[in-house]
Amino acid sequence: MRREHIEKSAAEIAAQVRSGRVSAAEIVEETLAHVDLVDGALGSYLTVLADAARAAAVRVDERVRGGEQLPLAGVPLAVKDNMCLDGTRTTCGSKILERWIAPYTATAVARMLDAGAIAIGKANCDEFAMGSSCENSALGVTRNPYDPARVPGGSSGGSAAAVAAYEAAVGLGSDTGGSIREPGAFCNLVAFKPTYGRVSRYGLIAFASSLDQIGPLTRTVEDAALAYDAMAGYDPMDATSIDRPVEATASALREDLRGLRVGIVREFDTKALGPDLDRIYRQAYGDLERLGAEVVEVSLPTAEYGVATYYLIAPAECSSNLARFDGVRYGLRVEGNDVRAMYDKTRAAGFGPEVKRRILIGTYALSSGYYDAYYVRAQKARTLIARDFAVAFEQCDLIACPAASCPAFQFGAKSDPYSMYLMDYYTIPMSLAGLPALSVPCGWTTPADGNLPMPIGLQLCTPLFGERLLLGAAHAYERATNHAGARQPVLDGVRA
Ligand code: GLN
């Protein structure tokens, strides 16, 4: 199979399209042919937008000929299926929205398309972005391109698998507690959650509005920077979007870490993750030091309450956000004898078990009598966690820690909800504090129950609005180590 262009980075593809050496139309044809070949087995996409992508390529080629310097010219894009794209099915991986057609385009998606990217398809995800493996999708299975017996992570697992398997060069994901960073770590990608409010949520179907944030999944740090620069910035359509100038990150990519202090979190003892991961993370921290950083120990004493805090706040917000799916305005309706019966039947048939569990937990935590005991206390814990970060950042510029506690696992391996919730142990604290954070590949390990090496992610995090430093530092680490380039996905062996 010819993969002449699509294995290149988004930056390289865009440069070639801008120079006229290759057309966006050719990139799209090569991508669609490749998707045809591999996606039956991988299942990254729920909807492939072949005709729309071809039409968009014609327009991008016209703009390029007209002299427009499009930063993402012809870059194939995977859009998580909880983001609206005008006229296309937007399912959130749920039966309740299985046939719902979005009437407008999310701001983040529109900005990517405006910069020249071409939407190839809508990518699978856990239902309403609730999950860490894509196994909660009601509409399909997505496999990890590095071992099809394993999950791609979640909830943005379809976007991650698509980018890892060259079905797109950039994937858009949403991260509420880890849903960009964890699948990115599982699929050997750079996976970046910006500061809360930096990228507009307009057109992102809400899960937990005080946490949700859109960001890119890419094969290089430079591509993450390009995508962020295209998407970030104030949007009057999102009341929580931040009206403050965005500094371009693509111009801030560093080659070393001289003059920076990197904090290692005392409470995140990597010995607990087993000898292999312990070795990988120690090596990573050592590499940061070799790149010129001063490594210091910092403490996040309340981070251990992150998961418990998140699993009150996120379900509380979801129980309110998902109340709109009642058979009246959006998606599925199951008729009943009266309107109450119609609501009940629609929601019973439309939502999967994890979504129902979250709605129940959230409704309980918000109910009078329990509100103070659960929801208010969780908000207090959230404040304490944010304060821990503020104190830690008095001693360092960046924090380095694991992105996940294990590599991609086999389907069905995390069968109880709690063990799945723990997948976000290292990513939730940053989400609660609203901080920018990313995962960058830092090594490989062969799990005991497998024979293929799986990627591991290093998480880096900065104070609010530290995107330039964050991406800059990640670039230096990526360039010095190149763990991502060490292996290729097993695309020739994929079987449905
Ligand atoms: N896995 C976490 C959850 O299930 C995070 C999901 C997310 O970030 N969207 O809620």
Coordinates of C-alpha atoms and ligand atoms in Angstrom, one line a residue:
M1 CA 0.0 0.0 0.0
R2 CA 1.3 3.4 -1.0
R3 CA 1.7 5.7 2.0
E4 CA 3.9 8.3 0.3
H5 CA 2.6 11.4 2.0
I6 CA 0.3 10.4 4.9
E7 CA 3.1 9.1 7.2
K8 CA 4.5 12.6 7.3
S9 CA 3.8 15.1 10.0
A10 CA 1.1 17.7 9.6
A11 CA 3.8 20.3 9.4
E12 CA 5.5 18.5 6.5
I13 CA 2.2 17.8 4.7
A14 CA 1.1 21.4 5.0
A15 CA 4.5 22.7 3.8
Q16 CA 4.3 20.4 0.7
V17 CA 0.8 21.4 -0.1
R18 CA 1.6 25.1 0.3
S19 CA 4.6 24.7 -2.0
G20 CA 2.5 23.0 -4.7
R21 CA 4.6 19.9 -4.7
V22 CA 1.5 17.9 -3.8
S23 CA -2.2 18.9 -3.8
A24 CA -4.6 18.6 -1.0
A25 CA -6.7 16.4 -3.3
E26 CA -3.9 13.9 -3.6
I27 CA -3.4 13.9 0.2
V28 CA -7.1 13.2 0.7
E29 CA -7.2 10.4 -1.9
E30 CA -4.2 8.7 -0.3
T31 CA -5.8 9.1 3.1
L32 CA -9.2 7.7 2.0
A33 CA -7.6 4.7 0.3
H34 CA -5.7 4.0 3.4
V35 CA -8.8 4.4 5.6
D36 CA -10.6 2.0 3.3
L37 CA -7.8 -0.6 3.8
V38 CA -7.3 -0.4 7.6
D39 CA -10.4 1.1 9.2
G40 CA -12.6 -2.0 8.9
A41 CA -10.3 -3.7 11.3
L42 CA -9.3 -0.7 13.5
G43 CA -12.6 1.1 13.8
S44 CA -11.2 4.6 14.4
Y45 CA -14.0 6.3 12.5
L46 CA -17.8 6.1 13.1
T47 CA -18.4 8.2 9.9
V48 CA -16.0 8.7 7.0
L49 CA -16.7 11.9 5.2
A50 CA -15.3 10.9 1.8
D51 CA -17.3 13.2 -0.5
A52 CA -17.1 16.2 1.9
A53 CA -13.3 15.7 2.2
R54 CA -12.8 15.6 -1.5
A55 CA -14.9 18.8 -1.9
A56 CA -12.9 20.5 0.9
A57 CA -9.6 19.5 -0.8
V58 CA -10.7 21.3 -4.0
R59 CA -11.3 24.5 -2.0
V60 CA -8.0 24.2 -0.1
D61 CA -6.1 23.8 -3.4
E62 CA -7.9 26.9 -4.7
R63 CA -6.9 28.9 -1.6
V64 CA -3.3 27.7 -1.9
R65 CA -3.2 28.7 -5.6
G66 CA -4.7 32.1 -4.5
G67 CA -1.6 32.6 -2.4
E68 CA -3.0 31.9 1.1
Q69 CA -0.4 30.6 3.5
L70 CA -2.5 28.1 5.3
P71 CA -0.7 26.7 8.3
L72 CA -2.6 23.3 8.0
A73 CA -3.0 23.2 4.2
G74 CA -4.3 19.7 3.2
V75 CA -3.8 18.2 6.7
P76 CA -6.1 15.2 7.2
L77 CA -8.1 15.7 10.4
A78 CA -10.0 13.2 12.6
V79 CA -12.8 14.9 14.7
K80 CA -14.0 13.2 17.8
D81 CA -17.6 12.5 17.4
N82 CA -18.7 14.8 20.3
M83 CA -17.9 17.9 18.2
C84 CA -20.4 19.3 15.9
L85 CA -19.7 19.5 12.1
D86 CA -22.5 21.1 10.2
G87 CA -24.6 18.6 8.3
T88 CA -22.8 15.5 9.6
R89 CA -23.9 12.9 12.0
T90 CA -22.6 13.7 15.5
T91 CA -23.2 10.8 17.8
C92 CA -21.1 11.1 21.0
G93 CA -20.8 7.4 20.6
S94 CA -24.3 7.1 21.9
K95 CA -27.5 5.4 20.7
I96 CA -29.4 8.5 21.8
L97 CA -27.7 10.6 19.1
E98 CA -27.0 7.8 16.6
R99 CA -28.9 9.6 13.9
W100 CA -28.5 13.2 15.0
I101 CA -27.2 15.6 12.4
A102 CA -25.3 18.7 13.7
P103 CA -26.8 22.0 12.5
Y104 CA -23.6 24.0 12.9
T105 CA -19.8 23.5 13.3
A106 CA -17.9 23.7 16.6
T107 CA -15.6 26.7 16.8
A108 CA -12.5 24.6 17.3
V109 CA -13.3 22.5 14.3
A110 CA -14.2 25.5 12.1
R111 CA -10.8 27.1 13.0
M112 CA -8.9 24.0 12.0
L113 CA -10.8 23.8 8.7
D114 CA -10.2 27.5 8.1
A115 CA -6.4 26.9 8.6
G116 CA -6.6 24.3 5.8
A117 CA -7.2 21.1 7.6
I118 CA -9.6 18.6 6.0
A119 CA -12.0 16.6 8.0
I120 CA -11.7 12.9 7.0
G121 CA -14.2 11.5 9.5
K122 CA -15.8 11.6 12.9
A123 CA -13.9 9.4 15.3
N124 CA -15.2 6.9 17.8
C125 CA -15.3 7.7 21.5
D126 CA -16.6 6.5 24.8
E127 CA -20.3 7.4 25.1
F128 CA -20.5 11.1 25.9
A129 CA -16.7 11.0 26.6
M130 CA -17.2 8.9 29.7
G131 CA -14.5 6.3 29.8
S132 CA -10.9 5.5 29.3
S133 CA -10.9 2.7 26.6
C134 CA -13.5 3.5 24.0
E135 CA -15.3 0.3 25.3
N136 CA -18.2 2.5 26.4
S137 CA -19.0 3.5 22.8
A138 CA -22.4 2.2 21.9
L139 CA -21.6 2.3 18.2
G140 CA -18.3 0.4 17.6
V141 CA -15.1 -1.1 18.7
T142 CA -11.8 0.8 18.2
R143 CA -8.5 -1.2 18.3
N144 CA -5.0 0.0 19.3
P145 CA -2.9 0.3 16.2
Y146 CA 0.2 -1.0 18.2
D147 CA -1.7 -4.1 19.2
P148 CA -5.2 -4.8 17.9
A149 CA -5.9 -7.0 21.0
R150 CA -5.7 -3.9 23.1
V151 CA -7.8 -0.7 23.6
P152 CA -6.7 2.6 22.1
G153 CA -7.6 4.4 25.4
G154 CA -10.3 6.8 25.8
S155 CA -12.4 8.6 25.7
S156 CA -10.8 10.1 22.5
G157 CA -9.7 6.7 21.4
G158 CA -10.9 6.9 17.8
S159 CA -9.0 10.2 17.3
A160 CA -5.9 8.6 18.8
A161 CA -6.1 5.4 16.8
A162 CA -6.7 7.4 13.6
V163 CA -3.6 9.5 14.0
A164 CA -1.4 6.6 15.2
A165 CA -2.5 4.5 12.1
Y166 CA -2.0 7.4 9.6
E167 CA -5.7 7.8 9.0
A168 CA -5.2 11.4 9.9
A169 CA -2.3 13.7 10.8
V170 CA -4.2 15.5 13.5
G171 CA -6.9 14.3 15.8
L172 CA -9.2 16.5 17.8
G173 CA -10.0 15.1 21.2
S174 CA -11.7 16.5 24.3
D175 CA -10.2 16.1 27.8
T176 CA -12.4 16.3 30.9
G177 CA -10.2 14.2 33.2
G178 CA -7.6 12.7 30.9
S179 CA -9.4 11.8 27.7
I180 CA -6.8 13.3 25.4
R181 CA -3.7 12.5 27.4
E182 CA -4.5 8.8 28.2
P183 CA -5.4 7.6 24.7
G184 CA -2.4 9.7 23.4
A185 CA -0.1 7.8 25.8
F186 CA -1.6 4.5 24.7
C187 CA -1.2 5.2 21.0
N188 CA 2.4 6.7 21.0
L189 CA 1.2 10.2 20.4
V190 CA 1.7 13.8 21.6
A191 CA -1.6 14.5 23.3
F192 CA -2.2 18.0 24.6
K193 CA -4.9 19.5 26.8
P194 CA -4.7 23.3 26.8
T195 CA -5.5 25.6 29.7
Y196 CA -9.2 25.4 30.5
G197 CA -10.9 28.2 28.5
R198 CA -8.2 28.5 25.9
V199 CA -10.0 26.6 23.2
S200 CA -13.7 27.3 22.7
R201 CA -16.2 24.7 23.8
Y202 CA -18.9 26.0 21.5
G203 CA -20.2 23.0 19.5
L204 CA -18.5 20.5 21.8
I205 CA -21.3 18.4 23.3
A206 CA -20.9 19.0 27.0
F207 CA -20.0 16.3 29.5
A208 CA -18.7 18.3 32.5
S209 CA -18.6 22.0 31.5
S210 CA -16.2 23.2 34.1
L211 CA -13.6 20.6 33.0
D212 CA -14.1 19.9 29.3
Q213 CA -11.4 21.2 27.0
I214 CA -10.6 20.5 23.4
G215 CA -7.0 19.7 22.2
P216 CA -5.0 18.0 19.6
L217 CA -3.5 14.4 19.3
T218 CA -0.6 14.4 16.9
R219 CA 2.6 12.4 16.0
T220 CA 4.9 15.4 16.8
V221 CA 5.0 18.2 19.3
E222 CA 5.4 20.7 16.4
D223 CA 2.1 19.5 15.0
A224 CA 0.4 19.9 18.4
A225 CA 1.7 23.5 18.4
L226 CA 0.4 24.2 14.9
A227 CA -3.0 22.8 15.8
Y228 CA -3.2 24.7 19.1
D229 CA -2.2 27.9 17.4
A230 CA -5.0 27.5 14.8
M231 CA -7.7 26.7 17.5
A232 CA -6.9 28.7 20.5
G233 CA -8.4 32.1 21.4
Y234 CA -11.4 33.9 22.6
D235 CA -14.8 32.9 21.2
P236 CA -17.9 35.0 22.1
M237 CA -20.0 31.9 21.7
D238 CA -18.4 30.2 24.7
A239 CA -18.9 32.2 27.9
T240 CA -16.0 30.4 29.6
S241 CA -13.6 31.0 26.7
I242 CA -10.8 33.4 27.9
D243 CA -10.5 36.8 26.4
R244 CA -6.7 37.2 26.5
P245 CA -4.2 37.3 23.7
V246 CA -2.8 33.9 22.6
E247 CA 0.9 33.7 22.0
A248 CA 1.9 31.4 19.2
T249 CA 3.5 28.2 20.4
A250 CA 5.0 26.9 17.1
S251 CA 7.6 29.7 17.3
A252 CA 8.6 28.7 20.9
L253 CA 9.8 25.2 20.4
R254 CA 13.0 24.7 22.3
E255 CA 16.1 22.4 21.8
D256 CA 17.1 22.2 25.4
L257 CA 15.8 22.8 28.9
R258 CA 18.5 25.1 30.2
G259 CA 17.3 27.5 32.9
L260 CA 14.2 25.5 33.7
R261 CA 13.3 23.8 36.9
V262 CA 11.3 20.6 36.5
G263 CA 9.3 19.3 39.5
I264 CA 9.0 15.6 40.2
V265 CA 6.0 14.9 42.4
R266 CA 6.9 13.1 45.6
E267 CA 3.5 11.5 46.0
F268 CA 3.7 9.9 42.5
D269 CA 6.1 7.2 43.3
T270 CA 6.8 5.3 40.1
K271 CA 8.0 2.2 41.9
A272 CA 4.3 1.5 42.5
L273 CA 4.0 1.1 38.7
G274 CA 6.3 -1.9 38.5
P275 CA 10.0 -2.2 37.6
D276 CA 9.6 -1.5 33.8
L277 CA 7.6 1.7 34.2
D278 CA 9.7 2.8 37.1
R279 CA 12.8 2.5 34.9
I280 CA 11.2 4.3 32.0
Y281 CA 10.1 7.2 34.1
R282 CA 13.4 7.5 36.0
Q283 CA 15.2 7.5 32.6
A284 CA 12.8 10.2 31.4
Y285 CA 13.4 12.4 34.5
G286 CA 17.2 11.9 33.9
D287 CA 16.8 12.9 30.3
L288 CA 15.1 16.1 31.3
E289 CA 18.1 16.8 33.6
R290 CA 20.6 16.0 30.8
L291 CA 18.8 18.5 28.6
G292 CA 19.7 21.2 31.1
A293 CA 16.8 21.3 33.5
E294 CA 17.3 21.4 37.2
V295 CA 15.2 18.6 38.7
V296 CA 13.6 19.3 42.0
E297 CA 11.1 17.4 44.2
V298 CA 7.7 19.0 44.7
S299 CA 4.7 17.9 46.7
L300 CA 1.0 17.6 45.7
P301 CA -0.4 16.3 49.0
T302 CA -4.1 16.5 48.0
A303 CA -3.7 15.0 44.5
E304 CA -4.6 11.6 45.8
Y305 CA -8.1 12.9 46.3
G306 CA -8.4 13.9 42.6
V307 CA -10.3 10.8 41.5
A308 CA -12.8 10.9 44.3
T309 CA -13.3 14.7 43.7
Y310 CA -13.6 14.3 40.0
Y311 CA -16.2 11.5 40.3
L312 CA -18.5 13.8 42.2
I313 CA -18.0 17.0 40.1
A314 CA -18.0 15.4 36.7
P315 CA -21.1 13.3 37.2
A316 CA -22.9 16.2 38.9
E317 CA -22.3 18.4 35.8
C318 CA -23.1 15.5 33.5
S319 CA -26.4 14.8 35.2
S320 CA -27.4 18.4 34.4
N321 CA -25.9 18.6 30.9
L322 CA -27.5 15.3 29.8
A323 CA -31.0 16.3 31.0
R324 CA -31.6 17.8 27.5
F325 CA -31.6 14.4 25.9
D326 CA -35.2 13.5 26.6
G327 CA -36.6 12.6 23.2
V328 CA -38.0 16.1 22.6
R329 CA -35.4 18.1 20.8
Y330 CA -32.4 15.9 20.0
G331 CA -32.0 12.4 18.6
L332 CA -33.8 9.3 19.7
R333 CA -37.4 9.3 20.8
V334 CA -39.2 6.2 22.1
E335 CA -43.0 6.9 22.4
G336 CA -44.9 6.3 25.6
N337 CA -48.4 6.8 26.9
D338 CA -47.6 10.2 28.2
V339 CA -44.7 12.6 28.1
R340 CA -43.2 11.2 31.3
A341 CA -43.3 7.7 29.9
M342 CA -41.7 9.0 26.7
Y343 CA -38.8 10.6 28.7
D344 CA -38.3 7.4 30.6
K345 CA -38.4 5.0 27.7
T346 CA -36.1 7.3 25.5
R347 CA -33.5 7.7 28.2
A348 CA -33.6 4.0 29.2
A349 CA -33.1 2.9 25.6
G350 CA -30.8 5.7 24.6
F351 CA -28.1 5.8 27.3
G352 CA -25.6 3.0 28.0
P353 CA -24.8 1.7 31.5
E354 CA -21.8 4.0 32.3
V355 CA -23.8 7.1 31.3
K356 CA -26.7 6.0 33.5
R357 CA -24.3 5.3 36.4
R358 CA -22.9 8.9 36.1
I359 CA -26.3 10.5 35.9
L360 CA -27.4 8.6 39.0
I361 CA -24.3 9.5 41.0
G362 CA -24.5 13.1 39.9
T363 CA -28.2 13.5 40.6
Y364 CA -27.6 12.0 44.1
A365 CA -24.6 14.3 44.8
L366 CA -26.7 17.3 43.9
S367 CA -29.8 16.4 45.7
S368 CA -30.9 18.4 48.8
G369 CA -29.6 16.7 51.9
Y370 CA -26.5 15.4 50.1
Y371 CA -25.4 18.5 48.2
D372 CA -23.2 19.8 51.1
A373 CA -21.8 16.4 52.0
Y374 CA -20.7 15.5 48.5
Y375 CA -20.9 18.3 45.9
V376 CA -19.7 21.2 48.1
R377 CA -17.0 19.1 49.7
A378 CA -15.8 18.1 46.2
Q379 CA -15.6 21.7 45.2
K380 CA -13.5 22.4 48.3
A381 CA -11.2 19.5 47.5
R382 CA -10.9 20.9 44.0
T383 CA -9.7 24.2 45.4
L384 CA -7.1 22.5 47.6
I385 CA -5.8 20.5 44.7
A386 CA -5.4 23.7 42.6
R387 CA -3.6 25.3 45.6
D388 CA -1.2 22.4 45.8
F389 CA -0.2 23.1 42.2
A390 CA 0.2 26.8 42.9
V391 CA 2.6 26.1 45.8
A392 CA 4.5 23.5 43.7
F393 CA 4.9 26.0 40.9
E394 CA 6.7 28.4 43.3
Q395 CA 9.5 25.8 43.2
C396 CA 9.5 24.8 39.5
D397 CA 8.5 25.8 36.0
L398 CA 7.1 22.5 34.9
I399 CA 5.9 19.3 36.5
A400 CA 6.8 15.9 35.0
C401 CA 5.0 12.7 36.0
P402 CA 3.4 9.6 34.4
A403 CA 0.5 10.1 32.0
A404 CA -1.1 6.8 32.9
S405 CA -0.4 4.0 35.4
C406 CA -0.1 1.3 32.8
P407 CA 0.2 0.7 29.0
A408 CA -2.9 0.0 26.9
F409 CA -4.7 -3.0 28.3
Q410 CA -6.7 -5.8 26.6
F411 CA -10.4 -5.5 25.9
G412 CA -12.4 -6.4 29.0
A413 CA -9.4 -6.2 31.3
K414 CA -10.9 -3.3 33.4
S415 CA -14.3 -4.8 34.1
D416 CA -15.3 -2.9 37.2
P417 CA -15.9 0.9 37.0
Y418 CA -13.5 1.8 39.8
S419 CA -10.5 0.2 38.1
M420 CA -11.4 2.1 34.9
Y421 CA -11.7 5.3 36.9
L422 CA -8.2 4.9 38.3
M423 CA -6.8 5.1 34.8
D424 CA -7.0 8.9 35.2
Y425 CA -5.2 9.1 38.5
Y426 CA -2.4 11.1 37.1
T427 CA -4.4 13.3 34.7
I428 CA -7.4 14.3 36.8
P429 CA -5.5 16.7 39.2
M430 CA -4.4 18.9 36.3
S431 CA -8.0 18.9 34.9
L432 CA -9.4 20.0 38.3
A433 CA -6.9 22.8 38.4
G434 CA -7.6 23.8 34.8
L435 CA -3.9 23.5 33.9
P436 CA -2.3 22.9 30.5
A437 CA -0.8 19.4 30.3
L438 CA 0.4 17.0 27.7
S439 CA 1.6 13.5 27.2
V440 CA 4.7 12.8 25.1
P441 CA 6.1 9.3 24.3
C442 CA 8.8 8.3 26.7
G443 CA 9.4 4.6 26.2
W444 CA 8.1 1.1 25.4
T445 CA 7.2 -1.9 27.5
T446 CA 5.9 -5.3 26.7
P447 CA 3.0 -6.1 29.0
A448 CA 3.1 -9.5 30.8
D449 CA -0.1 -10.6 28.9
G450 CA 1.2 -9.7 25.5
N451 CA 4.2 -9.9 23.1
L452 CA 4.1 -6.6 21.4
P453 CA 5.8 -3.5 22.9
M454 CA 3.4 -0.8 23.9
P455 CA 4.1 2.9 24.2
I456 CA 4.3 4.8 27.5
G457 CA 3.7 8.6 28.0
L458 CA 5.4 11.2 30.1
Q459 CA 3.1 13.9 31.3
L460 CA 4.3 17.5 31.5
C461 CA 2.3 20.3 33.0
T462 CA 2.8 24.0 33.6
P463 CA 0.9 26.8 35.4
L464 CA -2.2 28.3 33.6
F465 CA -1.4 29.8 30.2
G466 CA 2.0 28.1 30.1
E467 CA 1.5 26.6 26.7
R468 CA 4.6 28.1 25.1
L469 CA 6.8 26.7 27.8
L470 CA 4.9 23.4 27.8
L471 CA 5.1 22.7 24.1
G472 CA 8.6 24.2 23.9
A473 CA 9.9 21.9 26.6
A474 CA 8.1 18.8 25.2
H475 CA 9.7 19.6 21.8
A476 CA 13.2 19.6 23.4
Y477 CA 12.5 16.2 25.1
E478 CA 11.0 14.7 21.9
R479 CA 13.9 15.8 19.8
A480 CA 16.5 14.4 22.2
T481 CA 14.8 11.1 22.7
N482 CA 12.6 10.2 19.7
H483 CA 10.8 7.3 21.5
A484 CA 7.8 7.7 19.2
G485 CA 9.9 7.0 16.1
A486 CA 11.2 3.7 17.5
R487 CA 8.3 1.6 16.3
Q488 CA 5.6 1.4 13.7
P489 CA 1.9 0.4 14.2
V490 CA 1.1 -3.1 13.1
L491 CA -1.2 -2.1 10.3
D492 CA -0.4 -5.0 8.1
G493 CA -1.6 -7.5 10.7
V494 CA -4.9 -6.0 11.7
R495 CA -7.9 -8.3 11.7
A496 CA -11.4 -7.4 12.5
Ligands
GLN1 N1 -11.9 8.7 31.9 C1 -12.5 9.8 32.5 C2 -14.0 9.6 32.7 O1 -14.4 8.6 32.3 C3 -12.1 11.1 31.8 C4 -13.0 11.3 30.6 C5 -12.7 12.5 29.8 O2 -11.7 13.1 30.0 N2 -13.6 12.9 29.0 O3 -14.7 10.5 33.0

